[in-house]
mmCIF file of C-alpha atoms in Angstrom:
data_model
loop_
_atom_site.group_PDB
_atom_site.id
_atom_site.type_symbol
_atom_site.label_atom_id
_atom_site.label_comp_id
_atom_site.label_asym_id
_atom_site.label_seq_id
_atom_site.Cartn_x
_atom_site.Cartn_y
_atom_site.Cartn_z
ATOM 1 C CA MET A 1265 -42.069 -157.849 65.739
ATOM 2 C CA MET A 1266 -44.111 -157.396 69.128
ATOM 3 C CA THR A 1267 -47.145 -154.929 69.075
ATOM 4 C CA TYR A 1268 -48.075 -153.337 71.866
ATOM 5 C CA ASN A 1269 -51.245 -152.752 73.559
ATOM 6 C CA PHE A 1270 -51.685 -148.916 74.652
ATOM 7 C CA ASP A 1271 -55.504 -149.079 74.759
ATOM 8 C CA GLU A 1272 -55.064 -151.151 78.052
ATOM 9 C CA ILE A 1273 -56.502 -149.736 81.336
ATOM 10 C CA ILE A 1274 -53.941 -150.182 84.339
ATOM 11 C CA GLN A 1275 -55.412 -149.462 87.686
ATOM 12 C CA ARG A 1276 -52.886 -146.881 89.234
ATOM 13 C CA LYS A 1277 -55.343 -145.747 92.449
ATOM 14 C CA GLU A 1278 -53.598 -146.932 95.604
ATOM 15 C CA THR A 1279 -50.574 -147.440 94.664
ATOM 16 C CA ASN A 1280 -49.152 -144.216 96.063
ATOM 17 C CA CYS A 1281 -49.395 -142.947 92.731
ATOM 18 C CA LEU A 1282 -49.136 -139.071 92.608
ATOM 19 C CA LYS A 1283 -51.139 -138.376 89.785
ATOM 20 C CA TYR A 1284 -53.924 -140.335 91.421
ATOM 21 C CA ASP A 1285 -53.592 -140.928 94.940
ATOM 22 C CA ALA A 1286 -52.701 -137.074 95.356
ATOM 23 C CA LEU A 1287 -55.754 -135.300 93.828
ATOM 24 C CA GLU A 1288 -57.458 -134.568 97.238
ATOM 25 C CA THR A 1289 -54.018 -132.924 98.425
ATOM 26 C CA TYR A 1290 -53.778 -130.889 95.373
ATOM 27 C CA PHE A 1291 -56.878 -129.951 94.027
ATOM 28 C CA LYS A 1292 -59.294 -130.428 96.857
ATOM 29 C CA SER A 1293 -61.295 -133.077 95.239
ATOM 30 C CA PRO A 1294 -60.541 -136.850 95.356
ATOM 31 C CA GLY A 1295 -62.681 -137.847 92.157
ATOM 32 C CA LEU A 1296 -61.205 -136.255 89.287
ATOM 33 C CA LEU A 1297 -60.003 -137.437 86.119
ATOM 34 C CA PRO A 1298 -56.272 -136.810 86.065
ATOM 35 C CA LEU A 1299 -54.249 -135.756 83.102
ATOM 36 C CA TRP A 1300 -51.880 -133.550 85.213
ATOM 37 C CA VAL A 1301 -48.763 -135.019 86.262
ATOM 38 C CA ALA A 1302 -46.454 -135.600 83.455
ATOM 39 C CA ASP A 1303 -46.091 -139.343 83.278
ATOM 40 C CA MET A 1304 -48.121 -141.768 80.970
ATOM 41 C CA ASP A 1305 -50.650 -144.300 81.906
ATOM 42 C CA PHE A 1306 -49.238 -146.859 79.796
ATOM 43 C CA ARG A 1307 -47.708 -150.310 81.172
ATOM 44 C CA THR A 1308 -43.921 -149.865 81.616
ATOM 45 C CA PRO A 1309 -42.369 -151.872 78.613
ATOM 46 C CA ASP A 1310 -42.075 -155.307 79.318
ATOM 47 C CA PHE A 1311 -38.207 -155.615 78.578
ATOM 48 C CA ILE A 1312 -37.789 -153.134 81.280
ATOM 49 C CA MET A 1313 -39.522 -155.185 83.697
ATOM 50 C CA GLU A 1314 -38.225 -158.179 82.801
ATOM 51 C CA ALA A 1315 -34.456 -156.902 83.577
ATOM 52 C CA ILE A 1316 -35.840 -155.501 86.703
ATOM 53 C CA ARG A 1317 -37.430 -158.874 87.742
ATOM 54 C CA GLU A 1318 -34.184 -160.515 86.886
ATOM 55 C CA ARG A 1319 -31.863 -158.583 88.964
ATOM 56 C CA ALA A 1320 -34.481 -158.600 92.115
ATOM 57 C CA GLN A 1321 -34.021 -162.585 91.843
ATOM 58 C CA HIS A 1322 -30.410 -161.940 93.268
ATOM 59 C CA GLU A 1323 -31.440 -161.162 97.038
ATOM 60 C CA ILE A 1324 -28.637 -158.837 97.743
ATOM 61 C CA LEU A 1325 -28.884 -154.900 96.901
ATOM 62 C CA GLY A 1326 -25.857 -153.705 98.125
ATOM 63 C CA TYR A 1327 -23.647 -150.891 96.478
ATOM 64 C CA THR A 1328 -23.170 -151.083 92.624
ATOM 65 C CA PHE A 1329 -21.437 -149.180 90.113
ATOM 66 C CA LYS A 1330 -22.379 -148.962 86.522
ATOM 67 C CA PRO A 1331 -21.031 -151.506 83.866
ATOM 68 C CA GLU A 1332 -19.578 -150.756 80.407
ATOM 69 C CA SER A 1333 -22.932 -152.053 79.038
ATOM 70 C CA TYR A 1334 -24.991 -149.085 80.893
ATOM 71 C CA PHE A 1335 -22.780 -146.327 78.993
ATOM 72 C CA ASN A 1336 -22.792 -148.358 75.780
ATOM 73 C CA ALA A 1337 -26.535 -148.377 75.709
ATOM 74 C CA ILE A 1338 -26.864 -144.479 76.089
ATOM 75 C CA ILE A 1339 -24.045 -144.013 73.290
ATOM 76 C CA GLY A 1340 -26.015 -146.391 71.173
ATOM 77 C CA TRP A 1341 -29.301 -144.745 71.760
ATOM 78 C CA MET A 1342 -27.940 -141.159 71.244
ATOM 79 C CA LYS A 1343 -26.589 -142.393 67.940
ATOM 80 C CA ARG A 1344 -29.482 -144.198 66.802
ATOM 81 C CA ARG A 1345 -32.094 -141.872 67.753
ATOM 82 C CA HIS A 1346 -30.220 -138.634 67.449
ATOM 83 C CA ASP A 1347 -27.594 -139.062 65.150
ATOM 84 C CA TRP A 1348 -25.072 -138.036 67.934
ATOM 85 C CA ASP A 1349 -21.949 -139.283 68.468
ATOM 86 C CA ILE A 1350 -21.161 -139.070 72.308
ATOM 87 C CA GLN A 1351 -18.428 -140.454 74.401
ATOM 88 C CA LYS A 1352 -18.392 -142.559 77.917
ATOM 89 C CA GLU A 1353 -15.975 -139.528 79.553
ATOM 90 C CA TRP A 1354 -19.270 -137.389 78.445
ATOM 91 C CA ILE A 1355 -21.568 -139.135 80.904
ATOM 92 C CA SER A 1356 -22.601 -138.141 84.241
ATOM 93 C CA PHE A 1357 -25.315 -138.787 86.742
ATOM 94 C CA SER A 1358 -28.317 -137.052 88.545
ATOM 95 C CA PRO A 1359 -31.042 -138.400 90.350
ATOM 96 C CA GLY A 1360 -33.578 -136.411 88.021
ATOM 97 C CA VAL A 1361 -33.286 -133.623 85.492
ATOM 98 C CA VAL A 1362 -34.829 -131.000 88.025
ATOM 99 C CA ALA A 1363 -32.177 -132.139 90.225
ATOM 100 C CA GLY A 1364 -29.454 -131.991 87.437
ATOM 101 C CA LEU A 1365 -30.262 -128.231 86.834
ATOM 102 C CA THR A 1366 -30.077 -127.410 90.238
ATOM 103 C CA MET A 1367 -26.722 -128.930 90.510
ATOM 104 C CA GLY A 1368 -25.697 -127.377 87.115
ATOM 105 C CA ILE A 1369 -26.582 -123.930 88.646
ATOM 106 C CA GLU A 1370 -24.818 -124.592 91.475
ATOM 107 C CA THR A 1371 -21.797 -125.782 89.679
ATOM 108 C CA PHE A 1372 -21.434 -123.364 86.990
ATOM 109 C CA SER A 1373 -22.705 -120.120 88.693
ATOM 110 C CA LYS A 1374 -22.789 -118.214 92.330
ATOM 111 C CA PRO A 1375 -25.317 -116.520 94.171
ATOM 112 C CA GLY A 1376 -26.504 -113.424 92.703
ATOM 113 C CA ASP A 1377 -25.661 -114.270 89.289
ATOM 114 C CA GLY A 1378 -28.070 -113.964 86.457
ATOM 115 C CA VAL A 1379 -29.699 -116.816 85.129
ATOM 116 C CA VAL A 1380 -32.025 -116.761 81.868
ATOM 117 C CA VAL A 1381 -35.345 -118.435 81.906
ATOM 118 C CA GLN A 1382 -38.022 -118.340 79.134
ATOM 119 C CA PRO A 1383 -41.444 -118.602 80.110
ATOM 120 C CA PRO A 1384 -44.190 -119.997 79.629
ATOM 121 C CA VAL A 1385 -41.587 -122.937 80.718
ATOM 122 C CA TYR A 1386 -41.833 -126.313 83.170
ATOM 123 C CA PHE A 1387 -42.128 -124.364 86.568
ATOM 124 C CA PRO A 1388 -39.503 -125.976 88.713
ATOM 125 C CA PHE A 1389 -37.165 -123.976 86.323
ATOM 126 C CA PHE A 1390 -37.969 -120.888 88.531
ATOM 127 C CA ASP A 1391 -37.412 -122.935 91.880
ATOM 128 C CA CYS A 1392 -33.942 -124.039 90.602
ATOM 129 C CA VAL A 1393 -32.916 -120.392 90.010
ATOM 130 C CA LYS A 1394 -34.553 -118.937 93.136
ATOM 131 C CA GLY A 1395 -33.930 -121.953 95.736
ATOM 132 C CA THR A 1396 -30.158 -121.229 94.757
ATOM 133 C CA LYS A 1397 -30.447 -117.649 95.224
ATOM 134 C CA ARG A 1398 -29.490 -116.652 91.599
ATOM 135 C CA ARG A 1399 -30.877 -113.713 90.007
ATOM 136 C CA LEU A 1400 -34.026 -114.897 87.644
ATOM 137 C CA ILE A 1401 -34.126 -113.188 84.180
ATOM 138 C CA GLU A 1402 -37.225 -113.635 82.276
ATOM 139 C CA ASN A 1403 -36.778 -113.807 78.683
ATOM 140 C CA PRO A 1404 -40.392 -114.584 77.517
ATOM 141 C CA LEU A 1405 -41.027 -116.806 74.325
ATOM 142 C CA LYS A 1406 -42.857 -115.080 71.468
ATOM 143 C CA LEU A 1407 -46.294 -116.393 70.346
ATOM 144 C CA VAL A 1408 -46.030 -116.216 66.533
ATOM 145 C CA ASN A 1409 -48.574 -117.752 64.027
ATOM 146 C CA GLY A 1410 -49.936 -120.216 67.022
ATOM 147 C CA ARG A 1411 -46.193 -121.155 67.835
ATOM 148 C CA TYR A 1412 -43.799 -120.202 70.191
ATOM 149 C CA THR A 1413 -40.234 -118.938 69.385
ATOM 150 C CA PHE A 1414 -37.367 -117.161 70.717
ATOM 151 C CA ASP A 1415 -37.405 -113.201 71.392
ATOM 152 C CA LEU A 1416 -33.767 -112.630 70.693
ATOM 153 C CA ASP A 1417 -34.047 -108.828 70.980
ATOM 154 C CA ASP A 1418 -35.378 -109.152 74.342
ATOM 155 C CA LEU A 1419 -32.668 -111.283 75.355
ATOM 156 C CA LYS A 1420 -29.981 -109.083 74.323
ATOM 157 C CA ALA A 1421 -31.941 -106.376 76.102
ATOM 158 C CA LYS A 1422 -31.972 -107.994 79.427
ATOM 159 C CA ILE A 1423 -28.674 -110.196 79.600
ATOM 160 C CA ASP A 1424 -25.331 -108.121 81.339
ATOM 161 C CA SER A 1425 -21.897 -108.997 82.236
ATOM 162 C CA ASN A 1426 -23.208 -110.886 85.474
ATOM 163 C CA THR A 1427 -25.706 -113.130 83.327
ATOM 164 C CA LYS A 1428 -23.776 -116.532 83.479
ATOM 165 C CA LEU A 1429 -26.302 -119.131 82.456
ATOM 166 C CA LEU A 1430 -29.525 -119.731 80.156
ATOM 167 C CA LEU A 1431 -31.892 -122.604 81.001
ATOM 168 C CA LEU A 1432 -33.175 -124.001 77.680
ATOM 169 C CA CYS A 1433 -36.142 -126.525 77.604
ATOM 170 C CA ASN A 1434 -35.529 -128.434 74.300
ATOM 171 C CA PRO A 1435 -38.174 -129.829 73.469
ATOM 172 C CA GLN A 1436 -40.310 -127.056 75.003
ATOM 173 C CA ASN A 1437 -42.800 -127.916 77.810
ATOM 174 C CA PRO A 1438 -45.765 -127.075 77.714
ATOM 175 C CA GLY A 1439 -46.003 -125.697 74.235
ATOM 176 C CA GLY A 1440 -44.239 -128.955 72.620
ATOM 177 C CA MET A 1441 -42.003 -127.060 70.141
ATOM 178 C CA VAL A 1442 -39.179 -129.153 68.978
ATOM 179 C CA TRP A 1443 -36.747 -126.013 68.399
ATOM 180 C CA THR A 1444 -35.410 -125.857 64.775
ATOM 181 C CA ARG A 1445 -31.474 -125.699 64.022
ATOM 182 C CA GLU A 1446 -32.111 -121.857 62.788
ATOM 183 C CA GLU A 1447 -33.862 -121.125 66.214
ATOM 184 C CA LEU A 1448 -31.215 -122.858 68.218
ATOM 185 C CA GLU A 1449 -28.214 -121.324 66.233
ATOM 186 C CA GLY A 1450 -29.594 -117.599 66.746
ATOM 187 C CA LEU A 1451 -30.172 -118.194 70.463
ATOM 188 C CA THR A 1452 -26.748 -119.942 70.820
ATOM 189 C CA ARG A 1453 -24.996 -117.063 68.596
ATOM 190 C CA VAL A 1454 -25.987 -114.723 71.408
ATOM 191 C CA CYS A 1455 -25.202 -117.153 74.414
ATOM 192 C CA THR A 1456 -21.771 -117.625 72.892
ATOM 193 C CA LYS A 1457 -20.878 -113.772 71.951
ATOM 194 C CA ASN A 1458 -21.843 -113.135 75.976
ATOM 195 C CA ASN A 1459 -20.044 -116.079 77.207
ATOM 196 C CA ILE A 1460 -23.497 -117.524 78.706
ATOM 197 C CA MET A 1461 -23.463 -121.383 79.337
ATOM 198 C CA ILE A 1462 -26.392 -123.235 78.221
ATOM 199 C CA ILE A 1463 -27.852 -125.653 80.628
ATOM 200 C CA SER A 1464 -30.759 -127.618 78.472
ATOM 201 C CA ASP A 1465 -33.536 -129.942 79.607
ATOM 202 C CA GLU A 1466 -33.855 -132.199 77.052
ATOM 203 C CA ILE A 1467 -35.850 -134.951 78.699
ATOM 204 C CA HIS A 1468 -38.549 -134.960 76.292
ATOM 205 C CA SER A 1469 -35.971 -135.505 73.212
ATOM 206 C CA ASP A 1470 -37.133 -138.985 72.286
ATOM 207 C CA LEU A 1471 -40.859 -137.835 72.023
ATOM 208 C CA ILE A 1472 -40.635 -136.263 68.503
ATOM 209 C CA TYR A 1473 -43.228 -136.382 65.955
ATOM 210 C CA LYS A 1474 -43.008 -137.023 61.984
ATOM 211 C CA GLY A 1475 -41.479 -133.876 60.232
ATOM 212 C CA HIS A 1476 -39.413 -132.981 63.236
ATOM 213 C CA LYS A 1477 -36.121 -133.541 64.604
ATOM 214 C CA HIS A 1478 -34.507 -133.011 67.988
ATOM 215 C CA ILE A 1479 -30.938 -131.241 67.882
ATOM 216 C CA PRO A 1480 -29.035 -131.776 70.875
ATOM 217 C CA ILE A 1481 -27.609 -128.487 71.491
ATOM 218 C CA ALA A 1482 -24.176 -129.555 71.970
ATOM 219 C CA THR A 1483 -24.201 -130.676 68.224
ATOM 220 C CA LEU A 1484 -24.472 -127.087 67.035
ATOM 221 C CA SER A 1485 -20.878 -125.733 67.068
ATOM 222 C CA GLU A 1486 -17.695 -126.513 68.843
ATOM 223 C CA GLU A 1487 -17.959 -123.356 70.992
ATOM 224 C CA VAL A 1488 -21.485 -124.481 71.899
ATOM 225 C CA LYS A 1489 -20.109 -128.003 72.871
ATOM 226 C CA GLU A 1490 -17.965 -126.719 75.212
ATOM 227 C CA ASN A 1491 -19.923 -124.422 77.011
ATOM 228 C CA CYS A 1492 -23.163 -126.719 77.724
ATOM 229 C CA MET A 1493 -24.456 -129.255 80.043
ATOM 230 C CA ILE A 1494 -27.532 -131.255 78.675
ATOM 231 C CA THR A 1495 -29.979 -133.268 81.031
ATOM 232 C CA MET A 1496 -31.798 -136.342 79.824
ATOM 233 C CA ALA A 1497 -33.468 -139.365 81.135
ATOM 234 C CA PRO A 1498 -35.587 -142.503 79.801
ATOM 235 C CA SER A 1499 -38.360 -141.417 82.636
ATOM 236 C CA LYS A 1500 -40.966 -139.718 80.167
ATOM 237 C CA THR A 1501 -39.865 -141.958 77.038
ATOM 238 C CA PHE A 1502 -40.551 -145.295 78.982
ATOM 239 C CA ASN A 1503 -42.558 -144.282 82.072
ATOM 240 C CA VAL A 1504 -40.166 -144.984 84.586
ATOM 241 C CA ALA A 1505 -40.218 -141.918 86.531
ATOM 242 C CA GLY A 1506 -40.459 -143.214 89.840
ATOM 243 C CA LEU A 1507 -36.851 -144.824 89.449
ATOM 244 C CA SER A 1508 -35.427 -141.332 89.745
ATOM 245 C CA SER A 1509 -32.404 -141.807 87.257
ATOM 246 C CA SER A 1510 -31.192 -139.507 84.996
ATOM 247 C CA LEU A 1511 -28.075 -138.751 82.754
ATOM 248 C CA VAL A 1512 -25.883 -135.561 82.416
ATOM 249 C CA ILE A 1513 -23.820 -134.865 79.180
ATOM 250 C CA ILE A 1514 -20.742 -132.724 79.551
ATOM 251 C CA PRO A 1515 -18.588 -132.618 76.795
ATOM 252 C CA ASN A 1516 -16.178 -130.228 78.179
ATOM 253 C CA LYS A 1517 -13.408 -132.010 80.423
ATOM 254 C CA ASN A 1518 -13.030 -129.266 82.668
ATOM 255 C CA LYS A 1519 -16.567 -128.527 83.290
ATOM 256 C CA PHE A 1520 -17.461 -132.092 83.403
ATOM 257 C CA ALA A 1521 -15.150 -132.831 86.559
ATOM 258 C CA ARG A 1522 -16.468 -129.810 88.054
ATOM 259 C CA TYR A 1523 -19.608 -131.072 87.877
ATOM 260 C CA GLU A 1524 -18.634 -134.510 88.958
ATOM 261 C CA ARG A 1525 -17.011 -132.516 92.480
ATOM 262 C CA HIS A 1526 -20.293 -131.365 93.101
ATOM 263 C CA LEU A 1527 -22.074 -134.497 92.471
ATOM 264 C CA GLY A 1528 -19.689 -136.372 94.744
ATOM 265 C CA VAL A 1529 -20.116 -133.762 97.427
ATOM 266 C CA GLY A 1530 -24.006 -135.267 98.132
ATOM 267 C CA HIS A 1531 -22.816 -138.883 97.122
ATOM 268 C CA LEU A 1532 -25.520 -138.954 94.692
ATOM 269 C CA GLY A 1533 -23.295 -140.315 92.096
ATOM 270 C CA MET A 1534 -24.039 -144.157 92.464
ATOM 271 C CA GLY A 1535 -27.897 -143.616 91.764
ATOM 272 C CA ASN A 1536 -29.810 -146.869 92.538
ATOM 273 C CA ILE A 1537 -29.788 -150.449 91.126
ATOM 274 C CA PHE A 1538 -32.840 -150.627 89.359
ATOM 275 C CA GLY A 1539 -32.783 -147.224 87.966
ATOM 276 C CA SER A 1540 -29.665 -148.105 86.377
ATOM 277 C CA ILE A 1541 -30.957 -151.605 85.014
ATOM 278 C CA ALA A 1542 -34.241 -149.602 83.598
ATOM 279 C CA LEU A 1543 -31.746 -147.305 81.838
ATOM 280 C CA GLU A 1544 -30.029 -149.845 79.879
ATOM 281 C CA ALA A 1545 -32.500 -151.949 79.123
ATOM 282 C CA ALA A 1546 -34.692 -148.840 77.748
ATOM 283 C CA TYR A 1547 -31.940 -147.609 75.438
ATOM 284 C CA THR A 1548 -30.912 -150.999 74.304
ATOM 285 C CA HIS A 1549 -34.267 -152.654 73.402
ATOM 286 C CA GLY A 1550 -36.621 -149.569 73.179
ATOM 287 C CA ASP A 1551 -36.706 -148.575 69.520
ATOM 288 C CA ASN A 1552 -39.771 -150.660 68.566
ATOM 289 C CA TRP A 1553 -41.786 -149.773 71.831
ATOM 290 C CA LEU A 1554 -40.960 -146.148 71.063
ATOM 291 C CA ASP A 1555 -41.920 -145.763 67.567
ATOM 292 C CA GLN A 1556 -45.422 -147.640 68.347
ATOM 293 C CA LEU A 1557 -46.097 -145.319 71.210
ATOM 294 C CA LEU A 1558 -45.334 -141.960 69.177
ATOM 295 C CA SER A 1559 -47.868 -143.408 66.670
ATOM 296 C CA TYR A 1560 -50.444 -143.869 69.437
ATOM 297 C CA LEU A 1561 -49.413 -140.451 70.819
ATOM 298 C CA TRP A 1562 -50.021 -138.712 67.742
ATOM 299 C CA ASP A 1563 -53.437 -140.564 66.869
ATOM 300 C CA ASN A 1564 -54.593 -139.309 70.280
ATOM 301 C CA TYR A 1565 -53.449 -135.714 69.496
ATOM 302 C CA LEU A 1566 -55.403 -135.925 66.453
ATOM 303 C CA LEU A 1567 -58.345 -136.877 68.394
ATOM 304 C CA LEU A 1568 -57.957 -133.879 70.740
ATOM 305 C CA GLU A 1569 -57.513 -131.503 67.780
ATOM 306 C CA SER A 1570 -60.486 -132.560 65.891
ATOM 307 C CA PHE A 1571 -62.849 -132.731 68.996
ATOM 308 C CA VAL A 1572 -61.789 -129.013 69.868
ATOM 309 C CA GLU A 1573 -62.343 -128.050 66.765
ATOM 310 C CA LYS A 1574 -65.911 -129.241 66.643
ATOM 311 C CA HIS A 1575 -67.041 -128.900 70.294
ATOM 312 C CA LEU A 1576 -65.010 -125.888 71.702
ATOM 313 C CA PRO A 1577 -64.159 -123.639 69.073
ATOM 314 C CA ARG A 1578 -63.241 -120.994 71.361
ATOM 315 C CA VAL A 1579 -59.993 -122.946 72.465
ATOM 316 C CA LYS A 1580 -56.728 -122.728 70.334
ATOM 317 C CA VAL A 1581 -54.650 -125.697 70.550
ATOM 318 C CA MET A 1582 -50.886 -125.313 70.344
ATOM 319 C CA LYS A 1583 -49.990 -128.126 67.821
ATOM 320 C CA PRO A 1584 -47.135 -130.221 69.344
ATOM 321 C CA GLU A 1585 -44.185 -131.133 67.651
ATOM 322 C CA GLY A 1586 -42.910 -133.428 70.651
ATOM 323 C CA THR A 1587 -43.995 -134.522 73.984
ATOM 324 C CA TYR A 1588 -47.132 -136.000 75.049
ATOM 325 C CA LEU A 1589 -48.309 -132.451 76.693
ATOM 326 C CA VAL A 1590 -50.539 -130.142 74.798
ATOM 327 C CA TRP A 1591 -51.110 -126.488 75.630
ATOM 328 C CA LEU A 1592 -54.509 -125.295 75.354
ATOM 329 C CA ASP A 1593 -55.601 -121.643 75.212
ATOM 330 C CA PHE A 1594 -58.658 -120.753 76.775
ATOM 331 C CA THR A 1595 -57.934 -116.758 76.924
ATOM 332 C CA ASP A 1596 -61.179 -116.159 74.514
ATOM 333 C CA TYR A 1597 -63.400 -116.960 77.764
ATOM 334 C CA LYS A 1598 -61.509 -113.943 79.485
ATOM 335 C CA MET A 1599 -61.250 -116.096 82.636
ATOM 336 C CA LYS A 1600 -58.177 -115.778 85.352
ATOM 337 C CA ASN A 1601 -56.657 -118.908 85.995
ATOM 338 C CA GLU A 1602 -57.720 -119.468 89.491
ATOM 339 C CA GLU A 1603 -61.316 -119.042 88.054
ATOM 340 C CA LEU A 1604 -60.498 -121.383 85.099
ATOM 341 C CA MET A 1605 -58.962 -124.113 87.257
ATOM 342 C CA LYS A 1606 -61.804 -123.778 89.678
ATOM 343 C CA PHE A 1607 -64.228 -124.267 86.837
ATOM 344 C CA THR A 1608 -62.189 -127.531 85.151
ATOM 345 C CA ILE A 1609 -62.546 -128.807 88.522
ATOM 346 C CA GLU A 1610 -66.032 -128.533 89.684
ATOM 347 C CA GLN A 1611 -67.824 -128.603 86.228
ATOM 348 C CA ALA A 1612 -65.629 -130.829 84.107
ATOM 349 C CA GLN A 1613 -64.059 -133.071 87.128
ATOM 350 C CA LEU A 1614 -60.900 -132.687 85.416
ATOM 351 C CA ALA A 1615 -57.625 -132.371 86.884
ATOM 352 C CA LEU A 1616 -55.350 -130.528 84.335
ATOM 353 C CA ASN A 1617 -52.216 -128.083 84.985
ATOM 354 C CA ASP A 1618 -52.758 -124.456 85.652
ATOM 355 C CA GLY A 1619 -51.235 -122.506 82.932
ATOM 356 C CA GLY A 1620 -50.175 -119.677 85.450
ATOM 357 C CA ARG A 1621 -47.895 -121.754 87.365
ATOM 358 C CA PHE A 1622 -45.853 -121.739 83.829
ATOM 359 C CA GLY A 1623 -45.124 -118.059 83.993
ATOM 360 C CA THR A 1624 -45.548 -115.169 81.728
ATOM 361 C CA GLY A 1625 -47.524 -115.987 79.177
ATOM 362 C CA GLY A 1626 -49.510 -118.885 80.834
ATOM 363 C CA GLU A 1627 -52.785 -116.692 82.152
ATOM 364 C CA GLY A 1628 -55.767 -118.399 80.677
ATOM 365 C CA TRP A 1629 -53.718 -121.433 79.444
ATOM 366 C CA LEU A 1630 -54.274 -125.277 80.766
ATOM 367 C CA ARG A 1631 -51.808 -128.232 79.921
ATOM 368 C CA ILE A 1632 -53.491 -131.749 79.190
ATOM 369 C CA ASN A 1633 -51.451 -135.018 79.409
ATOM 370 C CA ILE A 1634 -52.567 -137.308 76.463
ATOM 371 C CA GLY A 1635 -50.051 -140.036 77.432
ATOM 372 C CA CYS A 1636 -52.912 -142.401 78.293
ATOM 373 C CA PRO A 1637 -55.314 -144.686 77.041
ATOM 374 C CA ARG A 1638 -57.506 -143.446 74.107
ATOM 375 C CA SER A 1639 -60.966 -144.373 76.136
ATOM 376 C CA THR A 1640 -59.275 -142.097 79.154
ATOM 377 C CA LEU A 1641 -58.928 -139.156 76.682
ATOM 378 C CA GLU A 1642 -62.154 -139.530 75.143
ATOM 379 C CA GLU A 1643 -63.767 -139.101 78.570
ATOM 380 C CA ALA A 1644 -61.755 -136.480 79.310
ATOM 381 C CA LEU A 1645 -62.755 -134.319 75.987
ATOM 382 C CA ASN A 1646 -66.459 -135.171 76.721
ATOM 383 C CA ARG A 1647 -66.340 -133.813 80.386
ATOM 384 C CA LEU A 1648 -64.373 -130.555 78.919
ATOM 385 C CA GLY A 1649 -67.107 -130.069 76.016
ATOM 386 C CA LYS A 1650 -70.206 -130.553 78.223
ATOM 387 C CA ALA A 1651 -68.700 -128.270 80.898
ATOM 388 C CA PHE A 1652 -67.787 -125.410 78.429
ATOM 389 C CA LYS A 1653 -71.105 -126.040 76.300
#
């Protein structure tokens, strides 16, 4: 079994890398240590790069279609990693998860319809709703014993007959919750009773730590399966976000056909050659690499947890159950987000994510990306510790 080296430092500057080369644009400072954009600083796995190189040797990059092996790779991966039996006829495409969410909103609702979003949450959710002229309904998560959970009483109070969709983030970003079966059953009961379709962003579904299990929303019941849409991708798991290839799973035949028609209007369904090849290689050969990655990421988290406890006792860490993103609570410092970000940039020379962008509940929080070599994380933590000391 091959052993992978996640300690390797790979130079990403001057590659048009958003995470490194756009620091001055976003933070007005080019010299920061970046732990903000949600991609990893690890080498894209060898089995993916080899598949891409092999195809690149054929020097015609014309129109292509997705072969049977592409669908078989997805079906096999879902069965092995999530114990989920899916069918080829459920699998569609999107250039990205956010694009899929947006097309889902456009397909299954109309302008003015209500769409539920549960902040603090991945900030493009808000853009998807507002940009399509739907009515944003905020159902903030509850913070209970250092962990988020759904506020179902608030949800029931806010929805009405014009509420058509709920955008679910599972696993949750930025908190790292892997929603339990009990939590998901409670949420889906409310949605089923009120005929609210769930569009579930499950892009982090492979990044699950020991003791937790990702539950695809479609597996909860026949009623939920027939009234949901799931978006997934290998992009976070295997560090191939630049290939813009995601998958959409819609078990309901009529809803699948409606989404496919919408996808076809923009001629988006073909995707790109190398994105399809990377996805197939990842889902065919990626198990060993992912298992080693998860072990490394967890050790990174334990390093962060220990450091914060020792050197930043006023900061609370939300323990992630999945993802390589960690949610840090700086509210004890009584700093507004603008002030907190300014301090972190100027004093710690770090680029982290502003918690305020994640909506209600994000004030006074920062998100840090631990998907990096341990030496990078150690440097970031030392900077943070010195700045707040």
